[in-house]
Coordinates of C-alpha atoms in Angstrom, one line a residue:
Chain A
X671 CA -22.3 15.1 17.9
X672 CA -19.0 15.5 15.7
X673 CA -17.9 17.9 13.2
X674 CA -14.4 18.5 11.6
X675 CA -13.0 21.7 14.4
X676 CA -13.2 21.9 18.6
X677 CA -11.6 23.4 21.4
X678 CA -10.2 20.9 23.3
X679 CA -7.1 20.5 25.6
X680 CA -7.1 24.3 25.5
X681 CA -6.4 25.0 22.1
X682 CA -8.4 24.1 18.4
X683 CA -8.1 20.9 16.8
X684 CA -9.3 20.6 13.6
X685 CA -9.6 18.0 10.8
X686 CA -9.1 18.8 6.5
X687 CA -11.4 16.3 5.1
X688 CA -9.9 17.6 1.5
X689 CA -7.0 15.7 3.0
X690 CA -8.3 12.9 5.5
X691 CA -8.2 9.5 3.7
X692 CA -9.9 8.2 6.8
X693 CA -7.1 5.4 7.6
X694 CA -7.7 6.0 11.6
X695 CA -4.4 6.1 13.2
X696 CA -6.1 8.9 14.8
X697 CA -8.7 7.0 16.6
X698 CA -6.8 4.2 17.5
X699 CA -4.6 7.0 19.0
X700 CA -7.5 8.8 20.4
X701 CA -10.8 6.8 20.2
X702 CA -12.1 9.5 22.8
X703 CA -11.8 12.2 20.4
X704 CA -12.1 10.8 16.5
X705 CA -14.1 8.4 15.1
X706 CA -13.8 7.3 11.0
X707 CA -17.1 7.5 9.4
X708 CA -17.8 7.4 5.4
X709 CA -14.2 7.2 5.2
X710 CA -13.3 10.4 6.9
X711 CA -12.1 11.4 10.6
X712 CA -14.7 13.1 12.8
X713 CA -14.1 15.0 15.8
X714 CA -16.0 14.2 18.8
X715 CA -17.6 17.0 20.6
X716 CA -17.7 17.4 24.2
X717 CA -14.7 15.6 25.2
X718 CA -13.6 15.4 28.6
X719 CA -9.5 14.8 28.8
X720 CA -7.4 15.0 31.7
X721 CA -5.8 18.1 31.1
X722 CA -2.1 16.6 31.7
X723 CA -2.2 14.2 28.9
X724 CA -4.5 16.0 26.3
X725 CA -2.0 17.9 24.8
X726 CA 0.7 15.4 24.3
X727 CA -2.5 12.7 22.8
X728 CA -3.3 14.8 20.3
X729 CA 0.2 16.1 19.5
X730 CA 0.7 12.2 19.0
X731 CA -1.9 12.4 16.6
X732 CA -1.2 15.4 14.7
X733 CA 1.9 13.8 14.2
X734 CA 0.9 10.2 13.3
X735 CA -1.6 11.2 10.6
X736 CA 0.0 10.1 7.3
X737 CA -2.1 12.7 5.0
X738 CA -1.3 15.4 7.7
X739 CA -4.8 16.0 7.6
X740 CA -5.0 17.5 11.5
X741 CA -4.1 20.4 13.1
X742 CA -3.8 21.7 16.9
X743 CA -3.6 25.0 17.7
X744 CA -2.9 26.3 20.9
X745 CA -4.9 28.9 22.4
X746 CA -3.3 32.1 23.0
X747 CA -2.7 32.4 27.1
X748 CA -2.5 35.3 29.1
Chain B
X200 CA 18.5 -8.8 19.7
X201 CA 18.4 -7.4 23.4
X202 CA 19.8 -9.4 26.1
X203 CA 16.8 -11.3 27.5
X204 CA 15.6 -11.6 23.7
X205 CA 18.3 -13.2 22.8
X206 CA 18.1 -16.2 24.7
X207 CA 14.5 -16.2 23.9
X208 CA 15.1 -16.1 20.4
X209 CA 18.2 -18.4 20.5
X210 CA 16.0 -20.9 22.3
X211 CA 13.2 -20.8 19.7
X212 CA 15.6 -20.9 16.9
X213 CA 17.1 -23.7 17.7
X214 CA 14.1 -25.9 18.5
X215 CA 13.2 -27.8 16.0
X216 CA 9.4 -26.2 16.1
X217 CA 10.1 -22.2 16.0
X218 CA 11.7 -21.9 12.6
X219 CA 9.5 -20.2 10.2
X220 CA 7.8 -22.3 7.6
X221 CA 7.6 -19.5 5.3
X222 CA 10.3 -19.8 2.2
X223 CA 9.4 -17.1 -0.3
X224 CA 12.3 -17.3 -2.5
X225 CA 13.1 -20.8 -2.4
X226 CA 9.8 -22.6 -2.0
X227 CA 6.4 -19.8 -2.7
X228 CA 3.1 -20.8 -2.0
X229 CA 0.6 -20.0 -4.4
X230 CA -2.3 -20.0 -0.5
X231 CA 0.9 -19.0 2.2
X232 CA -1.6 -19.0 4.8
X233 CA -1.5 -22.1 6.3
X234 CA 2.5 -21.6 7.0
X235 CA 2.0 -17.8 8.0
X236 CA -0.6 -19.2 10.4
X237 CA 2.3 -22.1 12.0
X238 CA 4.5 -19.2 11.9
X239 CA 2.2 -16.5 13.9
X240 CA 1.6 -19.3 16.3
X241 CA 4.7 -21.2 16.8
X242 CA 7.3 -18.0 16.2
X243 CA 6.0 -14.8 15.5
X244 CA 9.1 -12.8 15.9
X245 CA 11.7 -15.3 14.7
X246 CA 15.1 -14.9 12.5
X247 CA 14.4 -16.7 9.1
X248 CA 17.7 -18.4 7.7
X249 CA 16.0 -17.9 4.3
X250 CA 15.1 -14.3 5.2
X251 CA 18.2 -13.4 6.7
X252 CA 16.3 -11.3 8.8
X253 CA 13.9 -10.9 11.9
X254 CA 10.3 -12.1 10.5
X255 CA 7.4 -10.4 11.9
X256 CA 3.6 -12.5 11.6
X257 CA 1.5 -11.0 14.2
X258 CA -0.6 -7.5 13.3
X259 CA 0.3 -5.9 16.3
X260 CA 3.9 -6.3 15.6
X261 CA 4.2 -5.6 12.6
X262 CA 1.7 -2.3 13.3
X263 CA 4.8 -1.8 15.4
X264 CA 7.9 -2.3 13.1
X265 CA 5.9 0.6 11.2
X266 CA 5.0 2.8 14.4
X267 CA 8.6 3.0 15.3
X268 CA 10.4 4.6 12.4
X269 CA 12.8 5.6 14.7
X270 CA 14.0 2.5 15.9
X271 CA 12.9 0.6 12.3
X272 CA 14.9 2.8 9.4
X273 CA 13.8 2.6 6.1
X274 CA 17.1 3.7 4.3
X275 CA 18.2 0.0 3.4
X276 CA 15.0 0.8 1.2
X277 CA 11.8 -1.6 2.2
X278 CA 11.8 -3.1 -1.0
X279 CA 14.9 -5.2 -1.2
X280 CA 17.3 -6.3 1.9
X281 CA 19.7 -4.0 1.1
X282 CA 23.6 -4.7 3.4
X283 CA 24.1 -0.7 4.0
X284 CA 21.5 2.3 3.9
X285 CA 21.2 3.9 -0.1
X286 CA 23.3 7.1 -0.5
X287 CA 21.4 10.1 1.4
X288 CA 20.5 11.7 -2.3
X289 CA 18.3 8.4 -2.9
X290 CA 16.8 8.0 0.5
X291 CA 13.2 9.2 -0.9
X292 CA 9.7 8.1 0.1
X293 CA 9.9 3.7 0.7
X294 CA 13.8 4.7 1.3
X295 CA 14.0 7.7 3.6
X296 CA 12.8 8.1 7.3
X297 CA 11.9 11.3 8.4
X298 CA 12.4 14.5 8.3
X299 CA 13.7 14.1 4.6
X300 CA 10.7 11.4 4.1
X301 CA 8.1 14.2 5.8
X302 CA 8.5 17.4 3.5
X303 CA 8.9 14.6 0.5
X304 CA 5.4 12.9 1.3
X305 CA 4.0 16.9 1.9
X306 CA 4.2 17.3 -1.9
X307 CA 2.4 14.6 -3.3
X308 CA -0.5 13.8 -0.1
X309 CA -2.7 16.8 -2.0
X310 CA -2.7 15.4 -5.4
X311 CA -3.5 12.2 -4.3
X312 CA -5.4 12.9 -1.3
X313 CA -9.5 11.0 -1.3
X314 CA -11.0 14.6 -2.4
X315 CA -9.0 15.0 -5.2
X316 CA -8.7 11.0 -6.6
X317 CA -12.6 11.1 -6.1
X318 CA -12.7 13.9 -9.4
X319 CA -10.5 11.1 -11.5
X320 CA -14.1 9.1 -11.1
X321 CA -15.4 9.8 -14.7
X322 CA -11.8 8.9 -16.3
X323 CA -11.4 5.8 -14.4
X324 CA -15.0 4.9 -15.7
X325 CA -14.0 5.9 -19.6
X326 CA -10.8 3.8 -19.1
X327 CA -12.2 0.4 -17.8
X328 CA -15.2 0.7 -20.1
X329 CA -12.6 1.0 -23.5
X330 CA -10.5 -1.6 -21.6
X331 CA -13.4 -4.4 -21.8
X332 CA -14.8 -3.5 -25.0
X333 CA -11.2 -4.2 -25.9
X334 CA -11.0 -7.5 -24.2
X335 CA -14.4 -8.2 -26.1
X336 CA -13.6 -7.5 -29.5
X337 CA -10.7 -10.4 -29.0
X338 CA -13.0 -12.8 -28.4
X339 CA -14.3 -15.0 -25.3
X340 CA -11.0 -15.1 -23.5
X341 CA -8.3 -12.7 -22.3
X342 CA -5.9 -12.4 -19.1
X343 CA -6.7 -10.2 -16.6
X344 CA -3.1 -9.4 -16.3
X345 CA -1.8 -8.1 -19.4
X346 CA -4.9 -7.1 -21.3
X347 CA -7.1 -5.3 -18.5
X348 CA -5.1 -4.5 -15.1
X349 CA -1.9 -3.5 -16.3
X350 CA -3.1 -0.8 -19.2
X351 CA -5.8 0.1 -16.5
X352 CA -3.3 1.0 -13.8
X353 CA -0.4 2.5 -16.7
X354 CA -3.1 4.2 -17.6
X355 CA -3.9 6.0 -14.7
X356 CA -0.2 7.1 -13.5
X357 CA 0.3 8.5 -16.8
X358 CA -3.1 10.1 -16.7
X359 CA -2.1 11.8 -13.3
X360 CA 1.3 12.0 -14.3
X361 CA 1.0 13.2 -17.9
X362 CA 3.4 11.2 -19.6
X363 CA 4.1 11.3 -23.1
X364 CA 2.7 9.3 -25.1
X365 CA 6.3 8.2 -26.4
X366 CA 7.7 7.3 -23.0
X367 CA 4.6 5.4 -21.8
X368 CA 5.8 2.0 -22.8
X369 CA 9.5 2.3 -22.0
X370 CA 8.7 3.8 -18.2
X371 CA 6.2 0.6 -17.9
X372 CA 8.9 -1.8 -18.7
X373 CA 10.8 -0.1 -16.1
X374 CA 8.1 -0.1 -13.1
X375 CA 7.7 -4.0 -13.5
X376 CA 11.8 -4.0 -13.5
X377 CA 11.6 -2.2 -10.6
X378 CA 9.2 -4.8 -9.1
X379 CA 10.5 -8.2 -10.6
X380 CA 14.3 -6.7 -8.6
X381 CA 12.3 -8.1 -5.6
X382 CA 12.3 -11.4 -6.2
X383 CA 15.4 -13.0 -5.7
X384 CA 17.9 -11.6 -2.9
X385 CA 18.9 -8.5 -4.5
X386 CA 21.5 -6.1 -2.9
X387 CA 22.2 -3.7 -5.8
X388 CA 18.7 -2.0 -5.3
X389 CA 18.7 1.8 -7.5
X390 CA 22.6 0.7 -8.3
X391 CA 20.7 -1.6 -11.2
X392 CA 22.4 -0.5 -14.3
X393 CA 18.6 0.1 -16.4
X394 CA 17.1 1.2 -13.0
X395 CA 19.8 4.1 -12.9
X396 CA 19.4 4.9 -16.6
X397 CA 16.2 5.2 -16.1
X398 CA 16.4 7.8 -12.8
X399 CA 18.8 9.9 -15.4
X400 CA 15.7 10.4 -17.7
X401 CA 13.7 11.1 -15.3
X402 CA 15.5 13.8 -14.1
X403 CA 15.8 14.9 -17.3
X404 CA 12.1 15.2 -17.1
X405 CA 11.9 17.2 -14.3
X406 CA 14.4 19.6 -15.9
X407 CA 12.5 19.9 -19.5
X408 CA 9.2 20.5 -17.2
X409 CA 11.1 23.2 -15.6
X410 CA 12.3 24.8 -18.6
X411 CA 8.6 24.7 -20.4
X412 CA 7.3 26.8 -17.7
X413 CA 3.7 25.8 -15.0
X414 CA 1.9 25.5 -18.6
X415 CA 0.6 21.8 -17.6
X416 CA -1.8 20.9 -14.3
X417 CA -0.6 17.7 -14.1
X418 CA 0.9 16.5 -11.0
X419 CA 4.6 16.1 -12.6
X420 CA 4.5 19.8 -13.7
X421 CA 3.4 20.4 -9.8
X422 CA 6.0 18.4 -8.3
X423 CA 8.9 20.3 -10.7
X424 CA 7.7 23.6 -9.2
X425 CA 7.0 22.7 -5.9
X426 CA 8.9 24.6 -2.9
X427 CA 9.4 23.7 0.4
X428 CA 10.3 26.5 3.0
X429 CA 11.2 28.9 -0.5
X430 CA 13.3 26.5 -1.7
X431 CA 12.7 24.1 -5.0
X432 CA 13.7 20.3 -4.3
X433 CA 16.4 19.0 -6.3
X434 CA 15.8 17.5 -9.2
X435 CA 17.0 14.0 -8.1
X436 CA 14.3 14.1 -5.5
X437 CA 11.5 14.7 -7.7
X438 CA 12.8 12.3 -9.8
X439 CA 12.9 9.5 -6.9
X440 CA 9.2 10.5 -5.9
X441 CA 8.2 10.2 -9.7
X442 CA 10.2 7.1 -10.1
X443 CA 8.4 5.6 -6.1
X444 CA 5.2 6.3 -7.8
X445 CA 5.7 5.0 -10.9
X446 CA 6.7 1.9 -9.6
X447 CA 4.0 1.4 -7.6
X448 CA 1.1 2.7 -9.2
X449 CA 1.5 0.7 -12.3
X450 CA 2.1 -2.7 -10.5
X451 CA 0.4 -2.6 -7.0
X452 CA -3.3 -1.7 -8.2
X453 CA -3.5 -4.3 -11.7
X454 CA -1.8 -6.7 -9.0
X455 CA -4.9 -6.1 -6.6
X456 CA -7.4 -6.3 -8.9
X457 CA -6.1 -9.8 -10.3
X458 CA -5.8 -11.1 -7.3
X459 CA -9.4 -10.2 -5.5
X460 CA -10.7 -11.8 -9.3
X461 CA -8.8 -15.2 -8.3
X462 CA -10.1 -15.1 -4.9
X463 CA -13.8 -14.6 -5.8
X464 CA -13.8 -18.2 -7.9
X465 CA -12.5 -19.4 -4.6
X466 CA -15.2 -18.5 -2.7
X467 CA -18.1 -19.4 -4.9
X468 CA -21.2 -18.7 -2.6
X469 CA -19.1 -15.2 -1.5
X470 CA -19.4 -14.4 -5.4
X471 CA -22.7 -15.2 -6.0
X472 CA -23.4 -12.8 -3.2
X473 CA -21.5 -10.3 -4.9
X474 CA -23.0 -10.7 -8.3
X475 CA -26.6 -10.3 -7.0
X476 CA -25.8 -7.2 -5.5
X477 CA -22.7 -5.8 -7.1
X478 CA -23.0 -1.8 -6.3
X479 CA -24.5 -2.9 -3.3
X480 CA -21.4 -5.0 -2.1
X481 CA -18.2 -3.8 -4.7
X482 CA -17.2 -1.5 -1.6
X483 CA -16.8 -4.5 0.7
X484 CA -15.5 -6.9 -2.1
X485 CA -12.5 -4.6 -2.4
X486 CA -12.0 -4.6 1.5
X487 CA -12.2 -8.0 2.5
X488 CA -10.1 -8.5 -0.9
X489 CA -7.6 -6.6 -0.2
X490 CA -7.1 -7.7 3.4
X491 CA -7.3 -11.3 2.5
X492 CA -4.8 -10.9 -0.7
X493 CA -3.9 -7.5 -0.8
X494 CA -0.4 -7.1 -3.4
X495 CA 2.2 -6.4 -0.7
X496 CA 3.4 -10.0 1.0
X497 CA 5.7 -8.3 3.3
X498 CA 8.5 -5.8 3.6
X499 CA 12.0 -4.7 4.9
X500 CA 13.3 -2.8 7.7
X501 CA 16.5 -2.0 9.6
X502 CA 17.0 -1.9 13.3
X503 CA 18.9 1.2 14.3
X504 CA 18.5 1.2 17.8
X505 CA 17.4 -1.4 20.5
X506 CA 13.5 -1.4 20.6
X507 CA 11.1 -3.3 21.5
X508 CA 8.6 -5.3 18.7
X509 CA 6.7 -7.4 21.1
X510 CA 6.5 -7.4 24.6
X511 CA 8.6 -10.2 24.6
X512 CA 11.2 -9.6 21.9
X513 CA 13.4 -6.9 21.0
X514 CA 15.3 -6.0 17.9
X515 CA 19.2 -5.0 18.3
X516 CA 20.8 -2.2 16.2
X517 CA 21.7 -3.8 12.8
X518 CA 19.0 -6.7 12.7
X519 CA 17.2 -7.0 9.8
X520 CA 13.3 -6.9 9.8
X521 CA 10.9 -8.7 7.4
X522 CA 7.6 -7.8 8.3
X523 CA 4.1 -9.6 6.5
X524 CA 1.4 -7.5 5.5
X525 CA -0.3 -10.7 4.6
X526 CA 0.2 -12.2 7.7
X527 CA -0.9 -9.4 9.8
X528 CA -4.1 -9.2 7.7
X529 CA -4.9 -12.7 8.5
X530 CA -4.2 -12.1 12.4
X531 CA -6.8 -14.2 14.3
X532 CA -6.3 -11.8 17.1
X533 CA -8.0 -9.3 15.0
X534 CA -9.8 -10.7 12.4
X535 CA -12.4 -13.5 12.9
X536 CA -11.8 -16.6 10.5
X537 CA -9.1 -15.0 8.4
X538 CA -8.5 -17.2 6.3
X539 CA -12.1 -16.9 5.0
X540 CA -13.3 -14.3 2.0
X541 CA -16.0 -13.3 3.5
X542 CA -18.0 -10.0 2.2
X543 CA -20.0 -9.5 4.7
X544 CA -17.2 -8.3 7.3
X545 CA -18.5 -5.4 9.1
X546 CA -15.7 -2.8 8.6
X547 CA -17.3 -0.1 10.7
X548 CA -16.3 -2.7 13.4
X549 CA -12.9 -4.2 12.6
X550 CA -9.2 -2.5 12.7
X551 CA -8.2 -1.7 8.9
X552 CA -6.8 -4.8 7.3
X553 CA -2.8 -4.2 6.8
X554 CA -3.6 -3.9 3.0
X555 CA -1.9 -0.3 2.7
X556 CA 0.4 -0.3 5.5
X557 CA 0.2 1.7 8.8
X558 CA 2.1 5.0 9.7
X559 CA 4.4 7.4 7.9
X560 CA 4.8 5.2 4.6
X561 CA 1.0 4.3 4.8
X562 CA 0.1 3.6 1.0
X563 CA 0.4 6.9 -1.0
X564 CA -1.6 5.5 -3.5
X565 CA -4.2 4.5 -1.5
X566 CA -6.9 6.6 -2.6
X567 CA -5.7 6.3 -6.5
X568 CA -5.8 2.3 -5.9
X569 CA -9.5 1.8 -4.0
X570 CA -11.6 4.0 -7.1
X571 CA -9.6 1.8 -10.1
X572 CA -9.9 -1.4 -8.0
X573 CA -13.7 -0.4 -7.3
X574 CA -15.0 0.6 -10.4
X575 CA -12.8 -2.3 -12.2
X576 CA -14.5 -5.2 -9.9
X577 CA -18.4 -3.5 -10.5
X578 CA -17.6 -3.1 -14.2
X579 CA -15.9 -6.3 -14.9
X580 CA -19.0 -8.5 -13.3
X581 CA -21.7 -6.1 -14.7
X582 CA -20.7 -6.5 -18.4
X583 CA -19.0 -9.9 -19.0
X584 CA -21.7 -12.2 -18.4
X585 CA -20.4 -15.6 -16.6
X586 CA -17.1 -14.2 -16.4
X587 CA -14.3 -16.7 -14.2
X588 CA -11.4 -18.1 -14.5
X589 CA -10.6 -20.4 -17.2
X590 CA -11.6 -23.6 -15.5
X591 CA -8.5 -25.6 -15.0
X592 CA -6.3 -22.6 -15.3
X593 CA -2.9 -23.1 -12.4
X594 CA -1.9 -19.7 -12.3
X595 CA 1.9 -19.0 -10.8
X596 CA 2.9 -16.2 -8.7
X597 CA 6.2 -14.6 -8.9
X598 CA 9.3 -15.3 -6.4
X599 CA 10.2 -13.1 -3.5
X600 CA 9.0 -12.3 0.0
X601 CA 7.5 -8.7 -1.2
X602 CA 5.2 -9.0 -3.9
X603 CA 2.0 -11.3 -3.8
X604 CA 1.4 -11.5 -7.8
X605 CA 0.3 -13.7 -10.3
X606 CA 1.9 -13.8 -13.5
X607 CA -1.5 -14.0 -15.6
X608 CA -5.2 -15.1 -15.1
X609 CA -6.3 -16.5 -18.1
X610 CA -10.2 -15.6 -18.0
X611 CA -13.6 -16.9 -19.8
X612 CA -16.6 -15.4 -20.2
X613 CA -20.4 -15.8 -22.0
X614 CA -20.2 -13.5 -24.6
X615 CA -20.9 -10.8 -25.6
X616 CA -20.6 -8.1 -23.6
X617 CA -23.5 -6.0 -22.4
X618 CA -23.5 -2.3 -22.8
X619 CA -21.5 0.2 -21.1
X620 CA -21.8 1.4 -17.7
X621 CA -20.4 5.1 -18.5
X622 CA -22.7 6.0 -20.8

């Protein structure tokens, strides 16, 4: 399964396929979470990170995406 | 160099085996891989006296020298080996590092983004279709150069663009200046006196686009109103990003196309593959094309602060890095028989070639360059019957260690040619 928005890492990470030019920095960051398909990033669903890293991986991501097609949102916390 | 690099590097330096073979300015090859090859194996990182610089062959290193735009600056621009960074009011897009590169490269990655180059589909069509009924109504023989990919590219960035009709020719002239500065050493960069004039009318641009009001959807009219955090960018800025685009987008895509046309006579049985299937196979053609001559030989970099570019090797601040697209792209490591054009390459599989880049300054024009290279490869076979190369025809490729270009491809074909494909 994959779609373009998941809670992960205890937040939402989504993708903007009106942006995504597919060039998979993000999987070669992350191949647990994106994959590149019809030349746009997917997100993996049901993905299982080690909480202690998760973040900071897909921060690196976010970050590395040269159409700044992906987002992370954090979750609210109590 | 770091410490322990050094002596590595001063020991392969000095024996006889570990210089680099490659000699762009002094001694191109019209086929460099063979010598990139010597060089990835022999010395991969290795300081070039011809270079002046640190040159970087293997794909993961040079997938590095791009990772770490902290360490690797682009300010001494990546186009020419510049001796001290460009002013700060210049360091835009290929010449600025983040953040000043990031909010730059905001403004532009809608307009150009795969959604929105996909809608440009019917023009593109219209505009290679009028370019080879053109070429036909010449006669049997034309160069791919001058008479289809350059007005095909031109006249897609002034398509998206929207120049005027009266500056079309004169900001032409001044891209392929812009380019040709790359081919001998060059340490004047923007300070050229033409290159500057022509900045001043661009800004001039921006400020006439301004004064006329939002009336136009084209992308210059979006970039003169943009605003980042409330503020509108200077108009030197969006004159640098028109001038970046510019430059590239009317060389870099005619110079692809020309270049995967050459390498398809090469490989005759690859062709003939092709040409049975073309809508079947255009999508790989332009892949494997790209990645086995893409238009980008290599580029620059400066070392700001010790880091690392192999395992091995590090760079020390103030070295200067050369880094080969072309050689990474023909990495054995990564790509099985590179020095092969081979369509069938299973993409879904393999690491993107280094065609476009990788990171922050990954190819802006991407999207804009894949649909003209595309639809100009499917069209091109589909209506010229026969169509090659002039047999006998040496073509020449133009100095420097940036640009992988040939000056023309003189081409035949079985007239006439069949109908169009947009209609």
């Amino acid at each position: 399964m994959s779609s373009t928005e998941i809670k992960v890492a205890g937040g939402r990470l989504s993708v903007d396929h009106s942006l995504c030019s597919g060039t998979g920095h993000c999987r070669d960051i992350a191949p647990q979470v994106f994959r590149v398909e019809g030349r746009s990033a997917w997100l993996n669903e049901d993905v299982d990170l080690p909480e202690a890293d998760a973040e900071r991986l897909l921060l690196h991501a976010v970050d590395s995406c040269p159409w700044f097609a992906l987002a992370f949102e954090r979750s609210e916390t109590t | 160099m770091s410490e322990i690099a050094e002596s590595a590097l001063t020991e392969r330096t000095t024996s006889e085996q570990a210089t680099p073979s490659h000699r762009p300015y002094t001694a191109k090859a019209n086929a460099p891989w063979t010598e990139l090859a010597q060089d990835r194996a022999r010395c991969p990182v290795a300081h070039s006296a011809e270079l002046d610089a640190i040159q970087v062959t293997t794909y993961e290193a040079v997938k590095e020298v791009q990772r770490n735009h902290g360490a690797f600056s682009s300010t001494y621009s990546a186009m020419w080996p510049l001796p001290e960074p460009v002013p700060e009011e210049q360091q835009v897009f290929s010449l600025a590092d983040p953040p000043r590169h990031t909010r730059q490269r905001r403004l532009v990655t809608k307009a150009l983004s795969a959604s929105r180059i996909a809608r440009m589909r019917p023009f593109t069509e219209r505009k290679v279709n009028d370019l080879i009924d053109a070429v036909a109504a010449k006669g049997e023989t034309f160069d791919m150069n001058a008479d289809f990919a350059i007005p095909m590219s031109e006249g897609h960035i002034a398509e998206l663009l929207g120049v005027p009709e009266e500056n079309r020719e004169y900001f032409l002239r001044m891209s392929h200046r812009f380019m040709n500065s790359t081919t001998s050493v060059n340490h004047e960069g923007l300070a050229d006196p033409e290159l500057a004039q022509w900045l001043q009318d661009l800004q001039q641009v921006v400020r006439d686009r301004r004064a006329a009001g939002p009336v136009s959807d084209d992308l210059t009219t979006a970039l003169a109103f943009a605003e980042d955090d409330g503020d509108m960018f200077d108009e030197n800025e969006i004159a640098l990003v028109m001038l970046g685009l510019f430059a590239a987008g009317n060389t870099s895509t005619s110079t692809a196309v020309v270049n995967i046309v050459r390498v398809l006579d090469q490989f005759p049985e690859q062709k003939a593959k092709f040409l049975a299937d073309i809508d079947g196979l255009v999508l790989n053609v332009v892949e494997e094309g790209l990645r086995y001559d893409g238009p980008i030989l290599g580029l620059w970099r400066r070392t700001m602060k010790e880091a690392p570019i192999t395992d091995k090797v590090s760079a020390c601040p103030g070295d200067r890095i050369y880094f080969s697209h072309a050689a990474a792209s023909h990495d054995p490591e990564v790509f099985d028989r590179p020095d092969e054009f081979i369509i069938g390459r299973d993409w879904k599989k393999s690491p993107s070639s280094m065609a476009f880049g990788y990171g922050i300054h990954h190819c802006i024009g991407m999207n804009l360059g894949r649909l003209q290279t595309e639809v100009a490869l499917s069209t091109l076979y589909k209506r010229l019957p026969d169509l090659q190369v002039r047999p006998g025809f040496e073509p020449q490729q133009i100095p420097g260690p940036v640009i992988r270009a040939w000056t023309s491809l003189e081409m035949v074909y079985d007239g006439p040619a069949l109908p169009r494909t947009d209609i």
